[in-house]
XYZ file of N, CA and C in Angstrom:
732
model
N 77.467 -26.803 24.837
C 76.426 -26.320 25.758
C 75.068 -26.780 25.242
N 74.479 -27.423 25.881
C 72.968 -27.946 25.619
C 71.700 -27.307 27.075
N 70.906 -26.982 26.007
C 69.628 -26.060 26.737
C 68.541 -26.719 26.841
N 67.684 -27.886 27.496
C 66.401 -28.174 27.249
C 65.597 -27.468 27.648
N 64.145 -26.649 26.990
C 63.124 -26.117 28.000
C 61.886 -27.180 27.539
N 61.310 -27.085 28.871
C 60.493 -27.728 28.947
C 59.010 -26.645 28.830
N 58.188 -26.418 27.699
C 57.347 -25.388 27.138
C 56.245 -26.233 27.801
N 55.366 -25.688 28.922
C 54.403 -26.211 28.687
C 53.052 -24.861 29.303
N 51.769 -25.056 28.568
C 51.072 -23.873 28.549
C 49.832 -24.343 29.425
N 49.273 -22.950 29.574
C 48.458 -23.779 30.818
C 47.045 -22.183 30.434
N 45.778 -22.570 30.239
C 44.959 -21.881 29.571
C 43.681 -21.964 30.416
N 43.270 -20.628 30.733
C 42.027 -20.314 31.340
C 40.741 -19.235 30.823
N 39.848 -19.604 30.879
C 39.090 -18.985 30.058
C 38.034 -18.737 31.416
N 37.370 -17.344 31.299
C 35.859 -17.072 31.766
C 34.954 -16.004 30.995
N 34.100 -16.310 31.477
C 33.185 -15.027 31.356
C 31.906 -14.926 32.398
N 31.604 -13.942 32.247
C 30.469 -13.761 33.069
C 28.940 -12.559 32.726
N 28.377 -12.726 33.312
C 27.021 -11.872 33.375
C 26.841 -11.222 34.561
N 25.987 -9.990 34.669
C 25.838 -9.683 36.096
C 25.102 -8.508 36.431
N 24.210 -8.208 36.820
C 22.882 -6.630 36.822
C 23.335 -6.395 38.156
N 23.293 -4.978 38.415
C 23.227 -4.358 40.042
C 22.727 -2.987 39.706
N 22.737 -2.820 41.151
C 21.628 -1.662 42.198
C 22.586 -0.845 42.802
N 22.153 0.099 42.830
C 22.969 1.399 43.963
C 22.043 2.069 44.143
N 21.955 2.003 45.152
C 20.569 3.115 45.929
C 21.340 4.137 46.869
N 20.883 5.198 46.571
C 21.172 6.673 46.612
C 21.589 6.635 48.041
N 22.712 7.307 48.333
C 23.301 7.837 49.351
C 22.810 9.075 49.964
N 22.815 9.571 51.852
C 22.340 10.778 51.961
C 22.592 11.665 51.793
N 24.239 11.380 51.635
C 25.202 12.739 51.128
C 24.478 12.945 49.731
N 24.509 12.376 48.632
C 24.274 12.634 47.236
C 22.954 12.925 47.368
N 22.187 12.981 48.132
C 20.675 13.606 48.698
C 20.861 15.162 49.069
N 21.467 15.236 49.898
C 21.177 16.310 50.985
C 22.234 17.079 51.452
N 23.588 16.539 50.784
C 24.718 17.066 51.443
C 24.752 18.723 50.416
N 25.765 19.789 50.399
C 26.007 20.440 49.988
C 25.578 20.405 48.335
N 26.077 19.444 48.205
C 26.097 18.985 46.814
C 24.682 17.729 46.161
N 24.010 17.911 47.131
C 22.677 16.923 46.957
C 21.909 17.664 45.758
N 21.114 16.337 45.450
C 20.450 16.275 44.434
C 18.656 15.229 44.733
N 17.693 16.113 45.628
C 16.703 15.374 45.929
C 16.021 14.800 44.705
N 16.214 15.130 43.822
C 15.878 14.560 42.631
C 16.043 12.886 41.445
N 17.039 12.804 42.590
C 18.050 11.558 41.958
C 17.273 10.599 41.642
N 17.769 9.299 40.658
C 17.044 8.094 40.860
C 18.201 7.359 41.607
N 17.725 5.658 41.784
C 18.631 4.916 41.975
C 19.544 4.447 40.851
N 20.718 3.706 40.624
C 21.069 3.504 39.597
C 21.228 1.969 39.183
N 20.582 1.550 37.844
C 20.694 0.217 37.933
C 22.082 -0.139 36.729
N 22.641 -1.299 36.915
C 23.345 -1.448 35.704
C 23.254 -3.120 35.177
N 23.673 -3.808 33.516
C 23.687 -4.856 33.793
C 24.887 -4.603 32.396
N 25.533 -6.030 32.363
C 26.958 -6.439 31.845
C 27.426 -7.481 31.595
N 28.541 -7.323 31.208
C 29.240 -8.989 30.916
C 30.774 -8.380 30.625
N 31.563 -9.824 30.569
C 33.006 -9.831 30.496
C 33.453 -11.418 29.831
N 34.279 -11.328 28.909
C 34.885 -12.542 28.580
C 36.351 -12.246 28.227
N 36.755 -13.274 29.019
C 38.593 -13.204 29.156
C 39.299 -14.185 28.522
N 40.763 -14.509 28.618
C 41.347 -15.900 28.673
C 43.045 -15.125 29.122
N 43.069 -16.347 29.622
C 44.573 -16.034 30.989
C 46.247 -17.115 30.193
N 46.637 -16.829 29.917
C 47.748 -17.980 29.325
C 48.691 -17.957 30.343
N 48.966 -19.365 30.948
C 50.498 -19.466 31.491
C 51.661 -19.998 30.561
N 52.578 -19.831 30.612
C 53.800 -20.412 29.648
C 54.866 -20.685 31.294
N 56.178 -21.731 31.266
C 56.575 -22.147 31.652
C 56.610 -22.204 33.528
N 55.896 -22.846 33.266
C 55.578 -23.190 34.725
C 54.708 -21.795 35.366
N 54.022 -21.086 34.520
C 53.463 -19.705 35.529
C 54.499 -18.775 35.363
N 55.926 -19.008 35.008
C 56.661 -17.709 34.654
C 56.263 -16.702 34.054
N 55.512 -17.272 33.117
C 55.096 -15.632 32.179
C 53.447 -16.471 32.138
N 52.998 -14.728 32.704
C 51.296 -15.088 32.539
C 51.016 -13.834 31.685
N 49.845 -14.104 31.072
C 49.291 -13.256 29.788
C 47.981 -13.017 30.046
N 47.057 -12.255 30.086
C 45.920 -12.254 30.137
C 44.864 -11.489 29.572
N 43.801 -11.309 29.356
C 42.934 -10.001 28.650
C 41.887 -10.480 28.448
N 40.772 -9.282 28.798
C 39.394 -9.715 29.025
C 38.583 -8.389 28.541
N 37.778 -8.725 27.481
C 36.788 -7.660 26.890
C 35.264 -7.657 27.804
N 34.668 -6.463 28.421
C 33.704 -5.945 28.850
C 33.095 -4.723 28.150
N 31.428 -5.453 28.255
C 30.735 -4.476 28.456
C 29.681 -3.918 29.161
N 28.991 -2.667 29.581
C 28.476 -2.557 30.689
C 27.090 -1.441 29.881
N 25.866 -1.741 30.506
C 24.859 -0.757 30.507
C 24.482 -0.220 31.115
N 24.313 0.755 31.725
C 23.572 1.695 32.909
C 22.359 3.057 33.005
N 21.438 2.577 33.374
C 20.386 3.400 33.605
C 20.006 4.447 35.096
N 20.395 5.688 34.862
C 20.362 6.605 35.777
C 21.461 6.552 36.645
N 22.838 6.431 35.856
C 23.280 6.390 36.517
C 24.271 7.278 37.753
N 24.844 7.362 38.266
C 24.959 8.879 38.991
C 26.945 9.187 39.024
N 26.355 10.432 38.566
C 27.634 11.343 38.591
C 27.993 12.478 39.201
N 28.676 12.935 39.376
C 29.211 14.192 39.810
C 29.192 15.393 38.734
N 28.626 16.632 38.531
C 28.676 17.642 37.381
C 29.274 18.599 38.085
N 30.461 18.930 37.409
C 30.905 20.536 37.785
C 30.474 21.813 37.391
N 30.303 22.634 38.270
C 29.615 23.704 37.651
C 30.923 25.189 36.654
N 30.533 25.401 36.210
C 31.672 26.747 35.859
C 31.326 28.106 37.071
N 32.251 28.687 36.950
C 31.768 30.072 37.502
C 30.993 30.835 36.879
N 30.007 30.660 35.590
C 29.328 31.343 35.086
C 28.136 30.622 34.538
N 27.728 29.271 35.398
C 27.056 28.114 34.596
C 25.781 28.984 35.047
N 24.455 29.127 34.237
C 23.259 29.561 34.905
C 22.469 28.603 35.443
N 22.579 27.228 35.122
C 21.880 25.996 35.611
C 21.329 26.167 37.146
N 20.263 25.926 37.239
C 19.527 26.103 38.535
C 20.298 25.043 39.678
N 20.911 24.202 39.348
C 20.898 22.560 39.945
C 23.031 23.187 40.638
N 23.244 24.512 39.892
C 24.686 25.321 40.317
C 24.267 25.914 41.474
N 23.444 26.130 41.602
C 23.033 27.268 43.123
C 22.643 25.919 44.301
N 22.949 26.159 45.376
C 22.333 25.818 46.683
C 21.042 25.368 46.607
N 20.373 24.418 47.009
C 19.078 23.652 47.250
C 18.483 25.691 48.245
N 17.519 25.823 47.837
C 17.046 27.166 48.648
C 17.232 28.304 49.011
N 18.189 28.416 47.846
C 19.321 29.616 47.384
C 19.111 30.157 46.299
N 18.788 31.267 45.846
C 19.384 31.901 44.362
C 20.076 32.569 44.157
N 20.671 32.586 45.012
C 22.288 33.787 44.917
C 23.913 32.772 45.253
N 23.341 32.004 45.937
C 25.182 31.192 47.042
C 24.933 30.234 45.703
N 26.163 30.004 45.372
C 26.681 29.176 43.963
C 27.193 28.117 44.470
N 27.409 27.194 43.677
C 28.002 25.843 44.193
C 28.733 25.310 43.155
N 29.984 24.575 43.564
C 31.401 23.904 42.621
C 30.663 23.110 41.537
N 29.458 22.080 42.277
C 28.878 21.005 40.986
C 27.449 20.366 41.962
N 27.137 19.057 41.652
C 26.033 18.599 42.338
C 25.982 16.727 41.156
N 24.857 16.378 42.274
C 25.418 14.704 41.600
C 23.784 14.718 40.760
N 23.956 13.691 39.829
C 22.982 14.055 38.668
C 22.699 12.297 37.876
N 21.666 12.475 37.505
C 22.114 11.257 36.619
C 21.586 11.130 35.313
N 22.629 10.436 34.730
C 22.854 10.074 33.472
C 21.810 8.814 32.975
N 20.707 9.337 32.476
C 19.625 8.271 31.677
C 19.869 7.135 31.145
N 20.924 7.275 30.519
C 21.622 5.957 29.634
C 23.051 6.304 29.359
N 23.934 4.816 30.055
C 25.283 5.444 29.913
C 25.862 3.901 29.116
N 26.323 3.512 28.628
C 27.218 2.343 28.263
C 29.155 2.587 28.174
N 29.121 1.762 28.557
C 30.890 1.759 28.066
C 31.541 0.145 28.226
N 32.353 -0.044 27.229
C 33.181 -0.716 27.065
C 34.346 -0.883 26.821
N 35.073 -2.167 26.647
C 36.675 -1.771 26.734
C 37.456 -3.120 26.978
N 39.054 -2.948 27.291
C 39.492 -4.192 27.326
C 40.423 -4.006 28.302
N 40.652 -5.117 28.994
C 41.899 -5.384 29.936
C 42.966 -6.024 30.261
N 44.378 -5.672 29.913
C 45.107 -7.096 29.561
C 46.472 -6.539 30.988
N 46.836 -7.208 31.112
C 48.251 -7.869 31.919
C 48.921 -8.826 32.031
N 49.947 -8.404 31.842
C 51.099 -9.490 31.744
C 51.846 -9.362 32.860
N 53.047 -10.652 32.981
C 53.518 -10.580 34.278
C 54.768 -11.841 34.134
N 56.006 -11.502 34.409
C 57.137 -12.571 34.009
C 58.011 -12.687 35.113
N 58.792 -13.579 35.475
C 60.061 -13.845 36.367
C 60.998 -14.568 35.650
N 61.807 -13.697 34.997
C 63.029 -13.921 34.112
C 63.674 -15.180 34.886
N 64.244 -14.393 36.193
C 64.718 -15.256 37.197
C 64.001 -15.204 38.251
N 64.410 -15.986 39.231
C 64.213 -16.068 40.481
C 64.149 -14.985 41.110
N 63.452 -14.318 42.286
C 63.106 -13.458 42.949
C 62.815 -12.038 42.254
N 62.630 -11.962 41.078
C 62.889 -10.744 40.039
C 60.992 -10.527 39.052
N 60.538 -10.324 39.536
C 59.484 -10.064 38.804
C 59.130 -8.703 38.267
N 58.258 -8.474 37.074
C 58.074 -7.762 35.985
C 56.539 -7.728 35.950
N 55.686 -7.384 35.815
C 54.172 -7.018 35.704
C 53.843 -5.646 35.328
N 52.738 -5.895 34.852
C 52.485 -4.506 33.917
C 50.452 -4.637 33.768
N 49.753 -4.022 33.216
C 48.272 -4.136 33.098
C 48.118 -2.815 32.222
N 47.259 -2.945 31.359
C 46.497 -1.696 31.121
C 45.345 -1.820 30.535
N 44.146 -0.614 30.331
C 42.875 -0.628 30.261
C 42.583 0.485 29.447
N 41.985 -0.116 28.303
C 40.935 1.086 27.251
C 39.786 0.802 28.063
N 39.258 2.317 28.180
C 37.616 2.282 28.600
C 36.834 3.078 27.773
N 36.307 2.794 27.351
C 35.002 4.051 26.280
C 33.794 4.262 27.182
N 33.894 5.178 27.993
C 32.552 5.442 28.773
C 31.609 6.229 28.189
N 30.211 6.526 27.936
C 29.975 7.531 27.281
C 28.842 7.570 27.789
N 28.176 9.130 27.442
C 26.864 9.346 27.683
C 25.468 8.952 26.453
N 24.771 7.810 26.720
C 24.248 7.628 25.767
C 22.569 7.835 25.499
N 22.662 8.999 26.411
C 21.057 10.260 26.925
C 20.859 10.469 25.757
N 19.754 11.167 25.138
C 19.440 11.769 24.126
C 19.235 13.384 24.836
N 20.033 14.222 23.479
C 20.204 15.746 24.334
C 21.832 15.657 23.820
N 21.949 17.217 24.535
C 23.055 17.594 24.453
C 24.919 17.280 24.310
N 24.424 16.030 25.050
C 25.814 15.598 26.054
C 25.793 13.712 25.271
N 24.945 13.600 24.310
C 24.775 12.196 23.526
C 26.536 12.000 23.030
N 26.913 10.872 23.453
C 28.323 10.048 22.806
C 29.467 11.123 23.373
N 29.050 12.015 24.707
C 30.369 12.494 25.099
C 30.756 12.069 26.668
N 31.942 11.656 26.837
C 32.758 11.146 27.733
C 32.027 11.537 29.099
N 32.043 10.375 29.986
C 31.560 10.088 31.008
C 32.448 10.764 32.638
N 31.963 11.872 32.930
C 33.145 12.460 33.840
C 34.188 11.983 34.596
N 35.567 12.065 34.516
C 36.261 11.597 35.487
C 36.707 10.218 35.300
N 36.708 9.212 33.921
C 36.503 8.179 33.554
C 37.572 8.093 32.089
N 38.951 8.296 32.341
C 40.500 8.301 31.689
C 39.613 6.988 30.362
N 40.099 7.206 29.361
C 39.957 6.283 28.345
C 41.023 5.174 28.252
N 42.364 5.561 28.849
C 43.304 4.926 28.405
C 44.345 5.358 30.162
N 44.566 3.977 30.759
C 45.206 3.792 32.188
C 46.336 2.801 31.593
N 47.384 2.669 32.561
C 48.196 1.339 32.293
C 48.964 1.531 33.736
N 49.746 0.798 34.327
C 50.591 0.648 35.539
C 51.804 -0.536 35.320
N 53.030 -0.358 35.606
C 54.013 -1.206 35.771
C 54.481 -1.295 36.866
N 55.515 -2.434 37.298
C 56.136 -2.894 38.411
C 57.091 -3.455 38.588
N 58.329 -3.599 38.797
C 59.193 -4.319 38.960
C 59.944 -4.268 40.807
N 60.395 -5.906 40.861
C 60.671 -6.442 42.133
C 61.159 -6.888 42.453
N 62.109 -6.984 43.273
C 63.303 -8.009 43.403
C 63.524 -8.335 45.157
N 63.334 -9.460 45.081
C 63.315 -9.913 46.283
C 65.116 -10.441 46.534
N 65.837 -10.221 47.386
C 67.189 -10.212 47.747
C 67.390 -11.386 48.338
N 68.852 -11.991 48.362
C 68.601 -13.200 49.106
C 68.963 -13.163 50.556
N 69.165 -12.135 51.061
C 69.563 -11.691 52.438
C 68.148 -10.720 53.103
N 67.107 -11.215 52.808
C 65.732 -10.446 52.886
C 65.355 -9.367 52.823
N 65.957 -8.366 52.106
C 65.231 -7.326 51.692
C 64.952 -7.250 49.795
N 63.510 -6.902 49.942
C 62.855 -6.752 48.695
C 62.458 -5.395 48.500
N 62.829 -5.063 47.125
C 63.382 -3.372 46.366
C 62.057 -3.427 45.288
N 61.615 -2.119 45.269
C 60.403 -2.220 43.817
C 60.617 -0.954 43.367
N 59.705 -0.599 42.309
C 59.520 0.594 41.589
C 58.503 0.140 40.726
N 57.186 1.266 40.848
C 55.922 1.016 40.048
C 55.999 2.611 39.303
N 54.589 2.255 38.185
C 54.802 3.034 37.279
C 53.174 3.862 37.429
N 52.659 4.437 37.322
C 50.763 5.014 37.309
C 51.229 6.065 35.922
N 50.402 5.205 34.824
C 49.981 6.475 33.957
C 48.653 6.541 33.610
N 47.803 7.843 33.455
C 46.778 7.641 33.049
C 46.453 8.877 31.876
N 45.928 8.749 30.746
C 45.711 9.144 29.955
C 44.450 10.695 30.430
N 44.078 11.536 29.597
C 43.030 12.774 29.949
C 41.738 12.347 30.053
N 40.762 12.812 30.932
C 39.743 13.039 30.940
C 39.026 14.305 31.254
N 37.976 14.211 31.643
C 36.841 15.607 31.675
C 35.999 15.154 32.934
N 36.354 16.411 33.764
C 35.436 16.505 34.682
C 33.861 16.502 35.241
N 33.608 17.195 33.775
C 31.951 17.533 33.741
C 31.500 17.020 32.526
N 29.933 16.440 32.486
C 29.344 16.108 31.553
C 29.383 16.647 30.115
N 29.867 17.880 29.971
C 29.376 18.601 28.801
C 31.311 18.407 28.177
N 32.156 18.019 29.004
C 33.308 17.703 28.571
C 34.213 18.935 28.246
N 33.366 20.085 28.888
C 34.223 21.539 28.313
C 35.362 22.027 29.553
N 35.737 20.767 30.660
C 36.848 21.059 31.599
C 37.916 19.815 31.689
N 38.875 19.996 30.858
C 39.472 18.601 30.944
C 40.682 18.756 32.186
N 40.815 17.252 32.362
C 41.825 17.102 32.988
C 42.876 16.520 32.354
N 44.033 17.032 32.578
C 45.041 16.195 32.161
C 45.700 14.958 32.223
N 46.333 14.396 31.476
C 46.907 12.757 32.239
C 48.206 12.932 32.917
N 48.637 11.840 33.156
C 49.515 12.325 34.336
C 50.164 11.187 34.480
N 52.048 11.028 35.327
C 52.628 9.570 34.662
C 53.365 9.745 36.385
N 53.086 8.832 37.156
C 53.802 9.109 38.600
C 54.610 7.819 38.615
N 55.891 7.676 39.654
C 56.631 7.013 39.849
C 56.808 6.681 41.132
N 56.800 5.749 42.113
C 56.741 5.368 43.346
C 58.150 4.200 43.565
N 58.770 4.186 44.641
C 59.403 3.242 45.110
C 59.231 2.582 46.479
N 59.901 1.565 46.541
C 59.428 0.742 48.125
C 60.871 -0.046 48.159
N 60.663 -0.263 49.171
C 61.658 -1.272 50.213
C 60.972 -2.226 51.341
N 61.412 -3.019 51.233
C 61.138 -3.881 53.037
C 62.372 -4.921 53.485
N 62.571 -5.175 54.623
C 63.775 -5.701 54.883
C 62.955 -6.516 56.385
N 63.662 -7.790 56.067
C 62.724 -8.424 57.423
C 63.857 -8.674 58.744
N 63.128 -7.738 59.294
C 64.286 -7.987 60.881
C 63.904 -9.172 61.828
N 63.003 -9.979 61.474
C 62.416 -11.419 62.351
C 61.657 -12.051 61.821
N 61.102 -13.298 62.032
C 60.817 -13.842 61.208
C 58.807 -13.114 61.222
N 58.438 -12.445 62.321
C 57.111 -11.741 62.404
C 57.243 -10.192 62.252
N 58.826 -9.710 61.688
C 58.815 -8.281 61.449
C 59.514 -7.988 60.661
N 59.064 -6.765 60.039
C 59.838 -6.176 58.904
C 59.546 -4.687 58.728
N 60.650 -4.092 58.647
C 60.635 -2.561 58.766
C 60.694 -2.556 56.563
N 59.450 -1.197 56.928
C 58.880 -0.858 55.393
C 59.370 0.820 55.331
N 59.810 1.105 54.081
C 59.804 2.652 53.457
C 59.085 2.575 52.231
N 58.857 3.906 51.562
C 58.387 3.796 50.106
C 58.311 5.376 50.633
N 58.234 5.460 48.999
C 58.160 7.073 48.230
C 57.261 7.069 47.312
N 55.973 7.573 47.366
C 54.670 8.030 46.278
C 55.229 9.211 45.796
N 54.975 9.326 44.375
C 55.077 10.430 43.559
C 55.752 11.425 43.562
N 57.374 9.840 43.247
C 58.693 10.653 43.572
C 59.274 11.615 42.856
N 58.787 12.270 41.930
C 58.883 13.339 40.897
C 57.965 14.578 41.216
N 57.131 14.272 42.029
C 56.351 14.913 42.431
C 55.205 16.257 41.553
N 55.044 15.042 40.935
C 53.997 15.329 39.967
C 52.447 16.124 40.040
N 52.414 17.174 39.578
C 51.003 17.919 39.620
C 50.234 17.778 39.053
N 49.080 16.836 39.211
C 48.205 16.271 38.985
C 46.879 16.968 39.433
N 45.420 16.416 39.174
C 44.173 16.393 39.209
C 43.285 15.413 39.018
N 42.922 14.371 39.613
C 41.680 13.382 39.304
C 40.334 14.368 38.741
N 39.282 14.924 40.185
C 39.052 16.014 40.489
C 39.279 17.457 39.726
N 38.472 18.228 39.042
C 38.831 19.944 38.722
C 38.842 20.484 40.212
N 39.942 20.994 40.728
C 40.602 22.073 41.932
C 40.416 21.286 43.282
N 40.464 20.282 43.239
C 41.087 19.054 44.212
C 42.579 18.927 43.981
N 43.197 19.829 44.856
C 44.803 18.561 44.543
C 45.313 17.659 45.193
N 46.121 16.694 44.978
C 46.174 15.631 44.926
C 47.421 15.776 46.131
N 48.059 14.331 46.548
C 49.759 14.761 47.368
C 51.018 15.016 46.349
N 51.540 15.576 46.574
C 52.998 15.984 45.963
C 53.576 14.196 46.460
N 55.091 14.446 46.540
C 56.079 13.992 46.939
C 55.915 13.641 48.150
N 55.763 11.874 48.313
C 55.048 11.625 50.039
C 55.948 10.204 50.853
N 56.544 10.256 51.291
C 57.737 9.366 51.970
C 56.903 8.633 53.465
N 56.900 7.261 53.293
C 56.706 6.809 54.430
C 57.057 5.515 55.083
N 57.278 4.986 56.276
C 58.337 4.472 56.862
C 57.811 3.852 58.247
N 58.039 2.486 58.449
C 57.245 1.799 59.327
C 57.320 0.361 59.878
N 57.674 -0.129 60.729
C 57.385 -1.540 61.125
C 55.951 -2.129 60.975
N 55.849 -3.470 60.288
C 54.816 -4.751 60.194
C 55.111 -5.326 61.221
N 54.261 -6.003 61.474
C 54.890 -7.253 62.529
C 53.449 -8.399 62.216
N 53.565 -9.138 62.316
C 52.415 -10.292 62.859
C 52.641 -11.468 64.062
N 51.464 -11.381 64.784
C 51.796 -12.439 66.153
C 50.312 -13.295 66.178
């Protein structure tokens, strides 16, 4: 038995620079949860990567370090049920309390890295995966200096696997995990991480249609992005594509 492979690598490199603007929304003004006080938020950054292919694009490799600066930038603060903060009560209220209000953060930086990989052992069978350290932090002077940026997981990753059939239907199963974070600036409401499992199907009944199912968060996992937002349970859905 004789095996030749033919190894050949194939290498991409970038990076980049880049400043932006977000100018204040009316909701984050005026809505329930407004804040007439706000600034706009500016940010500026960079990223440098490199991408490897190995045999023909079968297996790709990739990972790219960023970092980011931001001035005023805007968040969401939750309030406690016992917070005395003026900015917890209603715009013209001193009694009606409120969940949180949007605020901003003087100086925020975070950085981090991003890598994914991705293989086809065989034919119609693919494997992909990604994950992301983020260090977000508050980098204000005061209280809340070098603590975690609300709502902003340090540590995410996602998998996938796929198999395309040779009688046209293609089968998957993905993976969502995300590591804990904190809701509010002061970091004293965490959220937990959380690991969901999803499946899919599609099967093509013409060559412009194909009837789709899938199942989100088939374990049906109790989760929180959000403090007392919940999220969907166990969610099944089922449907014809078509294109003409």
């Amino acid at each position: 038995y004789q095996c030749d492979w033919e190894f050949r690598r194939v290498l991409f490199r970038s990076a980049n620079y880049g400043e932006g603007f977000k100018a204040l929304t009316l909701y984050q003004l005026f809505s329930e949860y407004g804040n007439q006080g706000l600034n706009s938020e500016r940010a500026h950054g960079w990223d440098a990567g490199v991408e490897q292919h190995f045999l023909d694009g079968r297996i790709r490799l990739g990972g790219a370090w960023f970092e980011r600066t931001t001035r005023d930038q805007i968040i969401f603060n939750s309030c406690s049920a016992t917070s005395s903060l003026p900015l917890c009560l209603q715009p013209g209220s001193t009694t009606i309390r409120r969940s949180g209000y949007y605020q901003n953060v003087a100086r925020a930086k975070a950085h981090g890295i991003e890598a994914q990989a991705s293989v086809e052992p065989v034919k119609g069978l693919i494997l992909d995966g990604n994950y992301s350290w983020t260090v977000a932090e508050d980098r204000s002077p005061g209280a809340n200096f070098g603590r975690w940026l609300p709502r902003r997981p340090r540590n995410q990753a996602n998998a996938s696997i796929s198999y395309a059939w040779p009688f046209g239907l293609t089968t998957g199963a993905a993976l969502r995990w995300s590591g804990h974070s904190f809701d509010n600036a002061s970091n004293t409401q965490r959220l937990d991480g959380y690991t969901l499992v999803d499946l899919r199907a599609e099967v093509a009944l013409h060559d412009n249609l194909r009837l789709f199912a899938r199942v989100e968060n088939l374990f049906d996992e109790s989760y929180m992005t959000a403090y007392r937002y919940g999220s969907l349970g166990r969610s099944v859905y089922a449907g014809l594509r078509g294109r003409f």
